[in-house]
Structure formats: structure tokens, C-alpha cells
Amino acid sequence: METLKMIIENWVIFVIMIALLGLTVYAVLRFLKLTPKQQLDKIRIALLYMVTEAEKELKRKTGQVKRAMVWDWLTERFPVITLFLTEEKYDELLEEALVKFKKMLEDNSSLYDYVYDTITVSDEDTEEDILRKAVEGV
């Protein structure tokens, strides 16, 4: 009788827990249905994003801290996969993401501006253009 009373009093919490459990199972099954290559591609994309955000947040000369931050974010985003991901494979994927990130920084001034909170100014920019970029954050 006590159990039934507790369920009736807390039915909203039980419904939310069941919904979250269902969504988690759905996400895991959906991810596991992908081929291993597709799974790694998803992880690579997520790592590239996480490396970018870690660099934006911490800037330079904090490699080990950024590595740990990215690992924490990865375990939050892909909790099941991280059970099967070895440290060596993680380091390999992280290194790939870092190489790609550095290449993107060189090729894309907007990304550089985003990460390091700077403004890229060209020789053609007028004072008005520079002020607009500074105000708009472009």
C-alpha cells in the first residue's frame, strides 16, 4: 500500500524518469545502429567542436587541462562509447581533431576571431568597417 501511495504522490517524477530512460535507450540504439565508421565520424565531429570550445575558453598553454576538459565533455555526450574507447584511440582521435582545428584556424579568419576574441582587419577596411566589426563582433 505504501508503494502505491508513493507512486501516486510522485507520478510526475516517475513519468519524467521513464521518458528520460526511453530517450537514452533510443539515442544509444540509434548510435549503435550506425556503422563503426559513422560512429567514429560522429565522434570526430564532436571532438573538433569540443577542441574549438576548449581553446576558446582556456586559450593557449593549457594542453593537459584542455585534454581533460574535452574528455569530460566527450563522456557527457557519448557515455556508452567512452566505455569502449581506449586511451590510445582517444589520443589518436584528439590529435586528428587538433591537426584539423589548427588547419582551420590558419584558413579561416572568422574562426580565429571567434576563438581568440579578435577582429581581422584587411587593408581594404575603412574605419567604419572596423568599428562595425568591433560592435557586431564579426
One Martini backbone bead per residue (centre of mass of N, CA, C, O) as a GRO file, in nm:
protein
  138
    1MET     BB    1   0.057   0.063  -0.020
    2GLU     BB    2   0.299   0.257   0.001
    3THR     BB    3   0.387   0.236  -0.295
    4LEU     BB    4   0.129   0.346  -0.423
    5LYS     BB    5   0.135   0.618  -0.278
    6MET     BB    6   0.409   0.712  -0.390
    7ILE     BB    7   0.331   0.705  -0.689
    8ILE     BB    8   0.093   0.905  -0.674
    9GLU     BB    9   0.262   1.148  -0.552
   10ASN     BB   10   0.514   1.086  -0.790
   11TRP     BB   11   0.427   1.066  -1.100
   12VAL     BB   12   0.598   1.280  -1.246
   13ILE     BB   13   0.875   1.163  -1.188
   14PHE     BB   14   0.824   0.888  -1.325
   15VAL     BB   15   0.766   0.996  -1.607
   16ILE     BB   16   1.034   1.140  -1.648
   17MET     BB   17   1.217   0.893  -1.606
   18ILE     BB   18   1.100   0.726  -1.839
   19ALA     BB   19   1.158   0.929  -2.063
   20LEU     BB   20   1.466   0.941  -2.024
   21LEU     BB   21   1.517   0.643  -2.065
   22GLY     BB   22   1.398   0.626  -2.349
   23LEU     BB   23   1.589   0.835  -2.481
   24THR     BB   24   1.851   0.690  -2.416
   25VAL     BB   25   1.794   0.426  -2.561
   26TYR     BB   26   1.745   0.551  -2.837
   27ALA     BB   27   2.025   0.684  -2.873
   28VAL     BB   28   2.194   0.430  -2.845
   29LEU     BB   29   2.062   0.262  -3.071
   30ARG     BB   30   2.114   0.465  -3.295
   31PHE     BB   31   2.423   0.462  -3.268
   32LEU     BB   32   2.461   0.142  -3.294
   33LYS     BB   33   2.347   0.131  -3.597
   34LEU     BB   34   2.592   0.235  -3.680
   35THR     BB   35   2.869   0.239  -3.816
   36PRO     BB   36   3.187   0.260  -3.716
   37LYS     BB   37   3.252   0.498  -3.904
   38GLN     BB   38   3.013   0.679  -3.820
   39GLN     BB   39   3.085   0.692  -3.524
   40LEU     BB   40   3.366   0.823  -3.562
   41ASP     BB   41   3.262   1.073  -3.711
   42LYS     BB   42   3.096   1.183  -3.475
   43ILE     BB   43   3.334   1.204  -3.281
   44ARG     BB   44   3.509   1.392  -3.452
   45ILE     BB   45   3.313   1.628  -3.461
   46ALA     BB   46   3.287   1.663  -3.156
   47LEU     BB   47   3.592   1.711  -3.103
   48LEU     BB   48   3.623   1.964  -3.271
   49TYR     BB   49   3.427   2.131  -3.107
   50MET     BB   50   3.562   2.087  -2.827
   51VAL     BB   51   3.837   2.209  -2.901
   52THR     BB   52   3.733   2.488  -2.971
   53GLU     BB   53   3.603   2.551  -2.692
   54ALA     BB   54   3.857   2.507  -2.520
   55GLU     BB   55   4.026   2.726  -2.658
   56LYS     BB   56   3.834   2.960  -2.601
   57GLU     BB   57   3.833   2.930  -2.287
   58LEU     BB   58   4.173   2.882  -2.235
   59LYS     BB   59   4.358   2.895  -2.462
   60ARG     BB   60   4.681   2.884  -2.397
   61LYS     BB   61   4.890   2.659  -2.231
   62THR     BB   62   4.650   2.402  -2.161
   63GLY     BB   63   4.657   2.099  -2.260
   64GLN     BB   64   4.569   1.910  -2.019
   65VAL     BB   65   4.311   2.059  -1.950
   66LYS     BB   66   4.178   2.035  -2.228
   67ARG     BB   67   4.182   1.729  -2.241
   68ALA     BB   68   4.000   1.687  -1.992
   69MET     BB   69   3.762   1.855  -2.090
   70VAL     BB   70   3.702   1.687  -2.343
   71TRP     BB   71   3.654   1.421  -2.194
   72ASP     BB   72   3.412   1.517  -2.030
   73TRP     BB   73   3.235   1.592  -2.272
   74LEU     BB   74   3.241   1.312  -2.406
   75THR     BB   75   3.109   1.154  -2.167
   76GLU     BB   76   2.845   1.316  -2.184
   77ARG     BB   77   2.776   1.261  -2.493
   78PHE     BB   78   2.936   0.948  -2.490
   79PRO     BB   79   2.903   0.720  -2.256
   80VAL     BB   80   2.922   0.442  -2.405
   81ILE     BB   81   3.176   0.474  -2.585
   82THR     BB   82   3.383   0.533  -2.350
   83LEU     BB   83   3.393   0.230  -2.262
   84PHE     BB   84   3.549   0.148  -2.556
   85LEU     BB   85   3.757   0.377  -2.531
   86THR     BB   86   4.070   0.418  -2.558
   87GLU     BB   87   4.334   0.612  -2.487
   88GLU     BB   88   4.473   0.583  -2.759
   89LYS     BB   89   4.228   0.652  -2.938
   90TYR     BB   90   4.175   0.925  -2.814
   91ASP     BB   91   4.448   1.050  -2.885
   92GLU     BB   92   4.415   1.014  -3.188
   93LEU     BB   93   4.151   1.177  -3.224
   94LEU     BB   94   4.257   1.437  -3.092
   95GLU     BB   95   4.489   1.488  -3.289
   96GLU     BB   96   4.313   1.515  -3.538
   97ALA     BB   97   4.151   1.757  -3.432
   98LEU     BB   98   4.393   1.948  -3.392
   99VAL     BB   99   4.492   1.957  -3.682
  100LYS     BB  100   4.227   2.059  -3.803
  101PHE     BB  101   4.203   2.313  -3.629
  102LYS     BB  102   4.469   2.451  -3.717
  103LYS     BB  103   4.393   2.464  -4.015
  104MET     BB  104   4.134   2.632  -3.976
  105LEU     BB  105   4.273   2.879  -3.848
  106GLU     BB  106   4.446   2.949  -4.100
  107ASP     BB  107   4.187   2.960  -4.314
  108ASN     BB  108   3.997   3.108  -4.075
  109SER     BB  109   3.936   3.416  -3.948
  110SER     BB  110   3.665   3.376  -3.801
  111LEU     BB  111   3.760   3.154  -3.612
  112TYR     BB  112   3.985   3.310  -3.479
  113ASP     BB  113   3.804   3.533  -3.369
  114TYR     BB  114   3.626   3.348  -3.198
  115VAL     BB  115   3.849   3.221  -3.015
  116TYR     BB  116   4.033   3.512  -2.961
  117ASP     BB  117   3.878   3.781  -2.967
  118THR     BB  118   3.900   3.912  -3.258
  119ILE     BB  119   3.995   4.132  -3.538
  120THR     BB  120   3.980   4.131  -3.877
  121VAL     BB  121   4.196   4.333  -4.080
  122SER     BB  122   4.202   4.495  -4.375
  123ASP     BB  123   4.311   4.718  -4.611
  124GLU     BB  124   4.003   4.784  -4.709
  125ASP     BB  125   3.927   4.880  -4.444
  126THR     BB  126   3.748   5.094  -4.275
  127GLU     BB  127   3.662   5.255  -3.999
  128GLU     BB  128   3.369   5.161  -4.015
  129ASP     BB  129   3.428   4.858  -4.042
  130ILE     BB  130   3.578   4.828  -3.776
  131LEU     BB  131   3.350   4.925  -3.590
  132ARG     BB  132   3.141   4.718  -3.680
  133LYS     BB  133   3.303   4.466  -3.597
  134ALA     BB  134   3.327   4.543  -3.298
  135VAL     BB  135   3.019   4.557  -3.238
  136GLU     BB  136   2.925   4.277  -3.383
  137GLY     BB  137   3.159   4.052  -3.374
  138VAL     BB  138   3.305   3.985  -3.675
   0.00000   0.00000   0.00000
